[in-house]
CSV table of C-alpha atoms and ligand atoms in Angstrom, one decimal:
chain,number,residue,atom,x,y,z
Y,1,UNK,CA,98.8,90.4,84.8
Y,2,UNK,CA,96.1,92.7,85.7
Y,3,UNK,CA,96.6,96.0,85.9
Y,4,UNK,CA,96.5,97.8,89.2
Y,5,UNK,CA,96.7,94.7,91.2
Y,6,UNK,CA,99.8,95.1,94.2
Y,7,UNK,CA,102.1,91.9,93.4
Y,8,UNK,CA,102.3,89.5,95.9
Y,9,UNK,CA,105.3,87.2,96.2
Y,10,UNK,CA,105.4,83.8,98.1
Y,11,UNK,CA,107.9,80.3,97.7
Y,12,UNK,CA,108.0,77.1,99.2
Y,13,UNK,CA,110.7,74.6,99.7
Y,14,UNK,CA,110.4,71.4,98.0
Y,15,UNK,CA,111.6,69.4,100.9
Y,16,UNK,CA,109.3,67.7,103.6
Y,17,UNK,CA,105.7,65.9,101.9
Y,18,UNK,CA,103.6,68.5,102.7
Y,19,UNK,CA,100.5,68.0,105.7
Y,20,UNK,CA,96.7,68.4,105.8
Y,21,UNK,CA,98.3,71.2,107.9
Y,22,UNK,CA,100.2,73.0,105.1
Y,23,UNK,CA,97.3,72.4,103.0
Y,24,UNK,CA,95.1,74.8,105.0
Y,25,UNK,CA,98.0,77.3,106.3
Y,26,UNK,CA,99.4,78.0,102.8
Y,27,UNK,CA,98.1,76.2,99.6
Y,28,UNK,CA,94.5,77.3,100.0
Y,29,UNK,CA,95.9,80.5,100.6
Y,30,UNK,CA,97.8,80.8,98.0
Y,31,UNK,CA,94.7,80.1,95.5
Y,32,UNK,CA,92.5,82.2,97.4
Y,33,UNK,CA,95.6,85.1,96.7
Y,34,UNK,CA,95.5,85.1,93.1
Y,35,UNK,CA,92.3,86.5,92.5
Y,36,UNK,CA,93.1,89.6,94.1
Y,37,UNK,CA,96.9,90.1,93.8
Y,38,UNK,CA,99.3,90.2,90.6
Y,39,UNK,CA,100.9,86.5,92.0
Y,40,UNK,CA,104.9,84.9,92.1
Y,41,UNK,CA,104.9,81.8,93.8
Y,42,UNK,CA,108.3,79.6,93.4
Y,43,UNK,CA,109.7,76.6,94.2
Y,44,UNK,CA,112.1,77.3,96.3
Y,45,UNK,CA,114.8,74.6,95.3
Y,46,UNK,CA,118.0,77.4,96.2
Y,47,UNK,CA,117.1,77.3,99.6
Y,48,UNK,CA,116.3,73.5,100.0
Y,49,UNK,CA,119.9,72.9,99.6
Y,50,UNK,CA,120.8,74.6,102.0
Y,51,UNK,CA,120.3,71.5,104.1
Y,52,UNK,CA,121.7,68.7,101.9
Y,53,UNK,CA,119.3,66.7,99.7
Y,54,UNK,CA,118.7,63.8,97.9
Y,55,UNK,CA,119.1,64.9,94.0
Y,56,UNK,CA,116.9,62.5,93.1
Y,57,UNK,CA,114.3,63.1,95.4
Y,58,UNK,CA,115.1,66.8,94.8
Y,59,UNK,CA,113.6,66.4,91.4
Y,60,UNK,CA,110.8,64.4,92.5
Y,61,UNK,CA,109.5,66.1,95.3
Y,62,UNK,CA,109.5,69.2,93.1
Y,63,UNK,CA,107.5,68.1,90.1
Y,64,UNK,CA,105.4,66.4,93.0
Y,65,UNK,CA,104.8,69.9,94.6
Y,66,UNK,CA,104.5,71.6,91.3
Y,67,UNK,CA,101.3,69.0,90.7
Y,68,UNK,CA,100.2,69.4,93.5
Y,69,UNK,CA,99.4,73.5,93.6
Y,70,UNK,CA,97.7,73.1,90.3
Y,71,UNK,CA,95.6,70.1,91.6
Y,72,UNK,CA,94.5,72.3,94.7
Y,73,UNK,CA,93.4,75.0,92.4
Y,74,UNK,CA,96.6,77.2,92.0
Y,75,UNK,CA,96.4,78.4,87.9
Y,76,UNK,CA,99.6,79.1,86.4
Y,77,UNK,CA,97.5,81.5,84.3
Y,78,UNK,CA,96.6,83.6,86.8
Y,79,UNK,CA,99.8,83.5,88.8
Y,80,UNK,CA,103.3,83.4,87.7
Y,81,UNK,CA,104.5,79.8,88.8
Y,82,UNK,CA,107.9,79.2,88.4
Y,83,UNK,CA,110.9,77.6,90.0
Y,84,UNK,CA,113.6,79.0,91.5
Y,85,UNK,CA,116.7,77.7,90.1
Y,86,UNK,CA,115.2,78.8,86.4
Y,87,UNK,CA,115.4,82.1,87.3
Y,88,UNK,CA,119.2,83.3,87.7
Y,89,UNK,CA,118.4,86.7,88.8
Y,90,UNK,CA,117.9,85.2,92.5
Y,91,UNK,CA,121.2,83.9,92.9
Y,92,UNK,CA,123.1,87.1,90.8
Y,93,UNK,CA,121.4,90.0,93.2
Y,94,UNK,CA,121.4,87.6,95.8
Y,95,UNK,CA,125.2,88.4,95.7
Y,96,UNK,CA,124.5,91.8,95.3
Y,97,UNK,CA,122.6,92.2,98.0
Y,98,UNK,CA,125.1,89.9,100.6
Y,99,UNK,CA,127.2,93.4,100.3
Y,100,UNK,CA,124.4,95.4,102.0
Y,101,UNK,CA,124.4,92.7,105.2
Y,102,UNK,CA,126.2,92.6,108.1
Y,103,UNK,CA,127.1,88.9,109.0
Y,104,UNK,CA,126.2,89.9,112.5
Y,105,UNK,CA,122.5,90.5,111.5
Y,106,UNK,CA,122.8,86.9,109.6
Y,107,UNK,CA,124.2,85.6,113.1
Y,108,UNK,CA,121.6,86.2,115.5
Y,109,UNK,CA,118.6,85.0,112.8
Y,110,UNK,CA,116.6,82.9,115.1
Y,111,UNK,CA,116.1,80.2,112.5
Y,112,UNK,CA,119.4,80.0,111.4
Y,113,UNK,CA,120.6,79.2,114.9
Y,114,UNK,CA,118.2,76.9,115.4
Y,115,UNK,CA,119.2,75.2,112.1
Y,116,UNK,CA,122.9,75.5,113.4
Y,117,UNK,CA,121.9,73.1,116.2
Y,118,UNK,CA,120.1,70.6,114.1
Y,119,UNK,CA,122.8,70.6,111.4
Y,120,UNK,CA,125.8,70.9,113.3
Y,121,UNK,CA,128.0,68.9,110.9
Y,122,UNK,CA,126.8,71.3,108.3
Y,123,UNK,CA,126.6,74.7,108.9
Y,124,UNK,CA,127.4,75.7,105.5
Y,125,UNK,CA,127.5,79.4,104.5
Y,126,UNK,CA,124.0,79.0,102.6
Y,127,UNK,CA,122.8,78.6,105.6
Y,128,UNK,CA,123.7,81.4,106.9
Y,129,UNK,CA,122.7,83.3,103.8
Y,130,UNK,CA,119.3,81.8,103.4
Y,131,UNK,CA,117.5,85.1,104.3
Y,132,UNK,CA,119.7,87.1,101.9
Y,133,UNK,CA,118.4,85.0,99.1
Y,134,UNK,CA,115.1,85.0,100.1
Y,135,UNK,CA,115.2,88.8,100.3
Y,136,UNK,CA,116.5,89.0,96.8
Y,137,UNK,CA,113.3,86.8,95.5
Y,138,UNK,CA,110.9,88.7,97.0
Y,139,UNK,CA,112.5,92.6,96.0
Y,140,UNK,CA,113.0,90.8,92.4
Y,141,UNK,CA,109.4,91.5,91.7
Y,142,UNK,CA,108.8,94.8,93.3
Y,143,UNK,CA,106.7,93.0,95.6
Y,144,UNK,CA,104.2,94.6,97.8
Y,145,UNK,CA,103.2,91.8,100.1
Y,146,UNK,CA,103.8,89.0,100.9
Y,147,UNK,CA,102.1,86.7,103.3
Y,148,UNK,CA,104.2,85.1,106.0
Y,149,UNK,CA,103.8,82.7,109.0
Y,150,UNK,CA,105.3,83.6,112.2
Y,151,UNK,CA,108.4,81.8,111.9
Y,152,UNK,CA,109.0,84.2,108.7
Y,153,UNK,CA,108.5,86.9,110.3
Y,154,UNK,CA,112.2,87.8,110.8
Y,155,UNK,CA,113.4,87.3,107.4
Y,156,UNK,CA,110.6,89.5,105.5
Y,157,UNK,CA,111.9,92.4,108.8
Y,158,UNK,CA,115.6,91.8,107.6
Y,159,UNK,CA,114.0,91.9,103.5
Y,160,UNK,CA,113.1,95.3,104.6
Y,161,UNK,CA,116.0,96.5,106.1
Y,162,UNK,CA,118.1,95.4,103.3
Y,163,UNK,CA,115.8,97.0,100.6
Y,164,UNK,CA,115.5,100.3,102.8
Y,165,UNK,CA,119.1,100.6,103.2
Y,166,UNK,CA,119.5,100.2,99.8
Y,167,UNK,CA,117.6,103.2,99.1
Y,168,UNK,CA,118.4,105.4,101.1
Y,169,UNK,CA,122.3,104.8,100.1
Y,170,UNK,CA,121.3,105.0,95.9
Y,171,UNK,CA,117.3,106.6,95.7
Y,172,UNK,CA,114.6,104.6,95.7
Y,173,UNK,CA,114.9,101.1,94.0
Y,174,UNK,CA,113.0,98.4,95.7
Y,175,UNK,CA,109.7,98.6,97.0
Y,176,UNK,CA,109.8,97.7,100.6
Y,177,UNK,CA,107.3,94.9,101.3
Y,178,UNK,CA,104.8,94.7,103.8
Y,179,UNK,CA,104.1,91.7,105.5
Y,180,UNK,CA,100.7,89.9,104.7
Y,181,UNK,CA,99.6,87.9,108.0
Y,182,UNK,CA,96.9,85.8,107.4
Y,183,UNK,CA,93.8,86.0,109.4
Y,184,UNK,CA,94.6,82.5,111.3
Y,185,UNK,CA,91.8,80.4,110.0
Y,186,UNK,CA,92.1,76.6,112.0
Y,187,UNK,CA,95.2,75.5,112.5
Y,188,UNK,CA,95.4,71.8,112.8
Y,189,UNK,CA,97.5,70.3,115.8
Y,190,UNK,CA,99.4,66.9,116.3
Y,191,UNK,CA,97.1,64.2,116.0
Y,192,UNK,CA,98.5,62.5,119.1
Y,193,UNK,CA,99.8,65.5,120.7
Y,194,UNK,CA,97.0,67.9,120.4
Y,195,UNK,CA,98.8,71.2,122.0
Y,196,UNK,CA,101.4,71.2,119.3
Y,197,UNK,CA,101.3,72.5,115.5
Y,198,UNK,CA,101.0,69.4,112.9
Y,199,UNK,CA,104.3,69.4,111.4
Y,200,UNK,CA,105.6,68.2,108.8
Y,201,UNK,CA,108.8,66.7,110.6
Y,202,UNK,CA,107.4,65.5,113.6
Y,203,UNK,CA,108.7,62.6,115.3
Y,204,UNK,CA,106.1,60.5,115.3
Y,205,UNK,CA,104.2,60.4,111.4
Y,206,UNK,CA,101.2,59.1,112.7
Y,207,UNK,CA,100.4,62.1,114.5
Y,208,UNK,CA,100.3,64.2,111.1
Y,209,UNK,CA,98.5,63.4,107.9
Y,210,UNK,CA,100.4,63.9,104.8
Y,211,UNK,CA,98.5,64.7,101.5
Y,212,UNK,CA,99.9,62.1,99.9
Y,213,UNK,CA,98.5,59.4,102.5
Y,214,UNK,CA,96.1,56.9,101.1
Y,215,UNK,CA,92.7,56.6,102.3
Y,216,UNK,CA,93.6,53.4,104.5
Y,217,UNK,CA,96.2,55.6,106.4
Y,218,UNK,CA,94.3,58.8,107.0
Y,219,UNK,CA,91.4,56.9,108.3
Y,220,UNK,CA,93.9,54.7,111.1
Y,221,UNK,CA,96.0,58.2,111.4
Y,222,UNK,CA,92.2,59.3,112.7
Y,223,UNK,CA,91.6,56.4,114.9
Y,224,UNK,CA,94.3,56.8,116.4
Y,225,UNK,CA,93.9,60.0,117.0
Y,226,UNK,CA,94.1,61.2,121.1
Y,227,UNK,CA,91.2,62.0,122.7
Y,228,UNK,CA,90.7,63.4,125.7
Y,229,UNK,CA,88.9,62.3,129.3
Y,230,UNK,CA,85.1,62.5,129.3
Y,231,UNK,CA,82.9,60.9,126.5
Y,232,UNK,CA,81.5,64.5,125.2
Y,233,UNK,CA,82.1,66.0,121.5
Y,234,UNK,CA,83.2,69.7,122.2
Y,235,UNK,CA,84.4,72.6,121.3
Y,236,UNK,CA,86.8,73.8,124.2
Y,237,UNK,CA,90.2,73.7,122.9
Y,238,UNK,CA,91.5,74.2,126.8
Y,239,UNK,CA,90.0,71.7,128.4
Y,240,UNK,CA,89.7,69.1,125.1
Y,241,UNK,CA,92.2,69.9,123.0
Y,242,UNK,CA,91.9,66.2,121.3
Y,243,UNK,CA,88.7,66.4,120.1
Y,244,UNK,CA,88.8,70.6,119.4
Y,245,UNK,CA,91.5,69.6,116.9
Y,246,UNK,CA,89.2,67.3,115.5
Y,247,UNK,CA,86.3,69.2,115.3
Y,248,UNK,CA,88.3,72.1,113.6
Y,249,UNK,CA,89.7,69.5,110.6
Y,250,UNK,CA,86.2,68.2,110.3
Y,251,UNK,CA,84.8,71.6,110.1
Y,252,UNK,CA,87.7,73.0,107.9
Y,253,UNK,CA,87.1,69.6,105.3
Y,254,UNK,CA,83.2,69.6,105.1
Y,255,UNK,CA,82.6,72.8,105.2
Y,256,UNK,CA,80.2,73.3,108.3
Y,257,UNK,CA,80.8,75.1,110.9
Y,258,UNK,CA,82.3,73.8,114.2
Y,259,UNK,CA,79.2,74.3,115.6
Y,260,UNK,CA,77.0,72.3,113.0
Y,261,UNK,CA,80.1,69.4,113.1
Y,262,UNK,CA,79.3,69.7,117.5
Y,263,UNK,CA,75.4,69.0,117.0
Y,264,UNK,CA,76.1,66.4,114.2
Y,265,UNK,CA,78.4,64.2,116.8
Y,266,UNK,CA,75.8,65.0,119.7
Y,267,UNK,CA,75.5,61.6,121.8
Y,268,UNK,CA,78.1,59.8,119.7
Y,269,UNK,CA,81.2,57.9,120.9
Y,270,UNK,CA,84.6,59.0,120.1
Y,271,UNK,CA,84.5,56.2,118.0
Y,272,UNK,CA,82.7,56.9,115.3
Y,273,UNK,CA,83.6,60.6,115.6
Y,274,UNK,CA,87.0,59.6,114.5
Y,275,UNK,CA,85.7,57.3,111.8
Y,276,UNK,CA,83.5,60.2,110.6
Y,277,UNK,CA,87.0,62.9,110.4
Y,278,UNK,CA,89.0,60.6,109.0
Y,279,UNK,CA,86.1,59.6,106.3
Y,280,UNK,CA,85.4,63.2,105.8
Y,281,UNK,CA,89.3,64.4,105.0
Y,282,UNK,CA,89.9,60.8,103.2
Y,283,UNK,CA,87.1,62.3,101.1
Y,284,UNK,CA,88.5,65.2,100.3
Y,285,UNK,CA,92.2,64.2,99.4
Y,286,UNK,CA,91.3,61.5,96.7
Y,287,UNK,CA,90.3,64.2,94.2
Y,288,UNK,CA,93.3,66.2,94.6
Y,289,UNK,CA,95.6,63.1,94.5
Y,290,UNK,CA,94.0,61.6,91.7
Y,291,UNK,CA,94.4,64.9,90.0
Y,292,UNK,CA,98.3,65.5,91.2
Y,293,UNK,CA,98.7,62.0,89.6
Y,294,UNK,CA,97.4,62.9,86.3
Y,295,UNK,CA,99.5,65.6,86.3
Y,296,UNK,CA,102.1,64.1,87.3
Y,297,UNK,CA,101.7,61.5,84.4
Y,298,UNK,CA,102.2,64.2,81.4
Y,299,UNK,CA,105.7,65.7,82.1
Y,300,UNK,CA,105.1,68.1,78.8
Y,301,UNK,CA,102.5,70.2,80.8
Y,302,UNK,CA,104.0,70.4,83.8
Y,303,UNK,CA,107.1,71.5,81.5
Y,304,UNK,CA,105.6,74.0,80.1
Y,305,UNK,CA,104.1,75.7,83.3
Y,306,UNK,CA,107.7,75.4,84.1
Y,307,UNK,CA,109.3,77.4,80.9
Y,308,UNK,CA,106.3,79.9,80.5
Y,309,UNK,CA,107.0,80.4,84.3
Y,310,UNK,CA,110.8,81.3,84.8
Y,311,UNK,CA,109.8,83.6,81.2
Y,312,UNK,CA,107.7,85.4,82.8
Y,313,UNK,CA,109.1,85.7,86.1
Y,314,UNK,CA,112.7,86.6,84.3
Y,315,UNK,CA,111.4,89.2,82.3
Y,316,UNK,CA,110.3,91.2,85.9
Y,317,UNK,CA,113.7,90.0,87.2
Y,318,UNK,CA,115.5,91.3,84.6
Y,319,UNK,CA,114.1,94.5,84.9
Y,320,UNK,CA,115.0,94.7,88.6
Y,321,UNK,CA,118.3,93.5,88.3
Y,322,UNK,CA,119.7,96.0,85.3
Y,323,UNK,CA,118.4,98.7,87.4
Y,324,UNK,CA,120.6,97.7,90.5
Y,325,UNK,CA,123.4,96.8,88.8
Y,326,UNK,CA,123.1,100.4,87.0
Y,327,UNK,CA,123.0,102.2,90.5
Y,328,UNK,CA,125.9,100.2,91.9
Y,329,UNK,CA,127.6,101.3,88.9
Y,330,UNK,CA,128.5,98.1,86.7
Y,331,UNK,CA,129.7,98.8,83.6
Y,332,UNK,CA,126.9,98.1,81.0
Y,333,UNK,CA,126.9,97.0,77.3
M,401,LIG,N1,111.8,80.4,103.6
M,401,LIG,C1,110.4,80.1,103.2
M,401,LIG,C2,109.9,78.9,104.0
M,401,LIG,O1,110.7,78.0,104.3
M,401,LIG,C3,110.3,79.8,101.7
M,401,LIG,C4,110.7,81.0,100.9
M,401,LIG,C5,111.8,81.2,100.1
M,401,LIG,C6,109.9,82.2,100.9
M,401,LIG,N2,111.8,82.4,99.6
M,401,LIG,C7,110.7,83.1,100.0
M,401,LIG,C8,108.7,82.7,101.5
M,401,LIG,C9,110.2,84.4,99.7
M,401,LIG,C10,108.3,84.0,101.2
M,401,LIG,C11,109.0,84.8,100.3
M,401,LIG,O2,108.7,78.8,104.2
């Protein structure tokens, strides 16, 4: 921990295999954070079940995620990198906090509605309580950011209503977080339906690349890719929102500008422009897989960035938690 440093606090769910998309929206961030912030990141495993999972897979996909951060560069010595369910202060203030919420705020959550309609044969109250747990991981740790994507937005507002009215009923307990929104580097659309986000549940896989896709797939995920009318290799995300896309993950994976990645593919076909992306990202993946892999293989690391995690990320829970549980006025031995 370095001193003077505002703490930063950030989780992901260990659900969905994460995209080339995810990959520039959030795990680059999340290593560029740790320089310059005092760093929590979980895996959040208490919200995943809140749609029902796979235990099995569960387990899996979390050790896979886990791998995966430190292969893309996130250093459990720099950051506290833990997981969720190790850490039993989330689900005790969690609780605690549940009596500072009105189920009416919970009901008109835009995300748990729309969950409502996609799970309607489980609408279970976790569901509806997702945002009460997240707000108890990120006031856990006294945290002063954290950054969010747009569809977040709601739940860090309803984190800092909670924490302020809190407050203002005991004295000043939390700290109220501000929200960190990330200068919006290139986002990276659909491969086959360029106007919409690459997601990571889409309909159709072929239109997103997963990090875990073998160089064989990226590279036909790529040809494949939708192109637009016209033979030119532009920047105009309007009027060519195909091959925009692709300039911006060519860009984004080499390193050269959209504007060095336009003159390179000047008089080429769409062809070999797709070839070239799909090269250029294959490229760039088989490091960080064959990494994740390696990791994956030795169990007693990845262990103990697991236990050295939840210690450290306990010790800071603790801390919090005592001090509510003090002001709400439970007996203490
Ligand atoms: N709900 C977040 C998501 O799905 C994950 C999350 C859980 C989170 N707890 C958090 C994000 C705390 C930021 C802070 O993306």
């Amino acid at each position: 921990m370095k001193d003077g440093q505002k703490t930063l606090y950030s989780a992901v769910q260990p659900t969905n295999n994460l995209t080339i998309g995810n990959y520039i929206g959030a795990i680059k961030n999340w290593v560029n954070l740790q320089n310059d912030y005092n760093c929590y990141f979980a895996i959040a495993n208490m919200h995943a079940i809140t749609v029902r999972q796979n235990p099995a897979e569960l387990r899996n996909k979390t050790l896979s995620l886990l791998a995966l951060y430190i292969a893309c560069g996130v250093n459990p010595e720099k950051c506290v990198l833990y997981l969720q369910s190790h850490v039993p202060q989330h689900a005790e203030l969690s609780w605690v906090l549940n009596t500072f919420t009105y189920v009416g705020e919970m009901e008109r959550m835009t995300q748990y509605k729309d969950k409502c309609a996609r799970n309607a044969d489980n609408i279970n109250m976790g569901l509806m309580d997702y945002p009460v747990l997240m707000a108890a991981d990120i006031l856990l740790y006294q945290s002063d950011v954290v950054p969010v994507g747009l569809d977040q937005r709601q739940h860090l507002e309803i984190t800092r209503d909670i924490a302020n009215r809190f407050n203002n009923i005991y004295s000043p307990t939390f700290t109220v977080p501000e929200g960190l929104y990330m200068k919006v580097g290139a986002k990276i659309n659909d491969l086959l339906y360029p106007d919409k986000k690459m997601s990571k549940s889409a309909e159709n896989p072929n239109g997103s690349v997963f990090m875990s896709d073998d160089r064989d797939t990226v590279i036909r995920k790529f040809k494949r890719a939708v192109t637009d009318s016209g033979s030119e290799i532009i920047y105009d995300p309007v009027n060519k929102p195909g091959v925009s896309n692709l300039l911006s993950v060519y860009s984004v994976f080499t390193g050269k500008t959209v504007e060095q990645a336009q003159s390179e593919f000047a008089g080429k076909g769409y062809g070999d422009f797709k070839t070239a992306v799909g090269e250029a990202v294959a490229d760039k993946l088989a490091p960080l897989q064959a990494e994740q892999a390696k990791l994956l293989a030795d169990k007693d690391y990845l262990n103990k960035v697991l236990v050295s995690g939840a210690e450290r990320a306990s010790k800071t829970a603790l801390r919090t938690l005592n001090k509510v549980y003090k002001k709400i006025g439970f007996y203490q031995i």
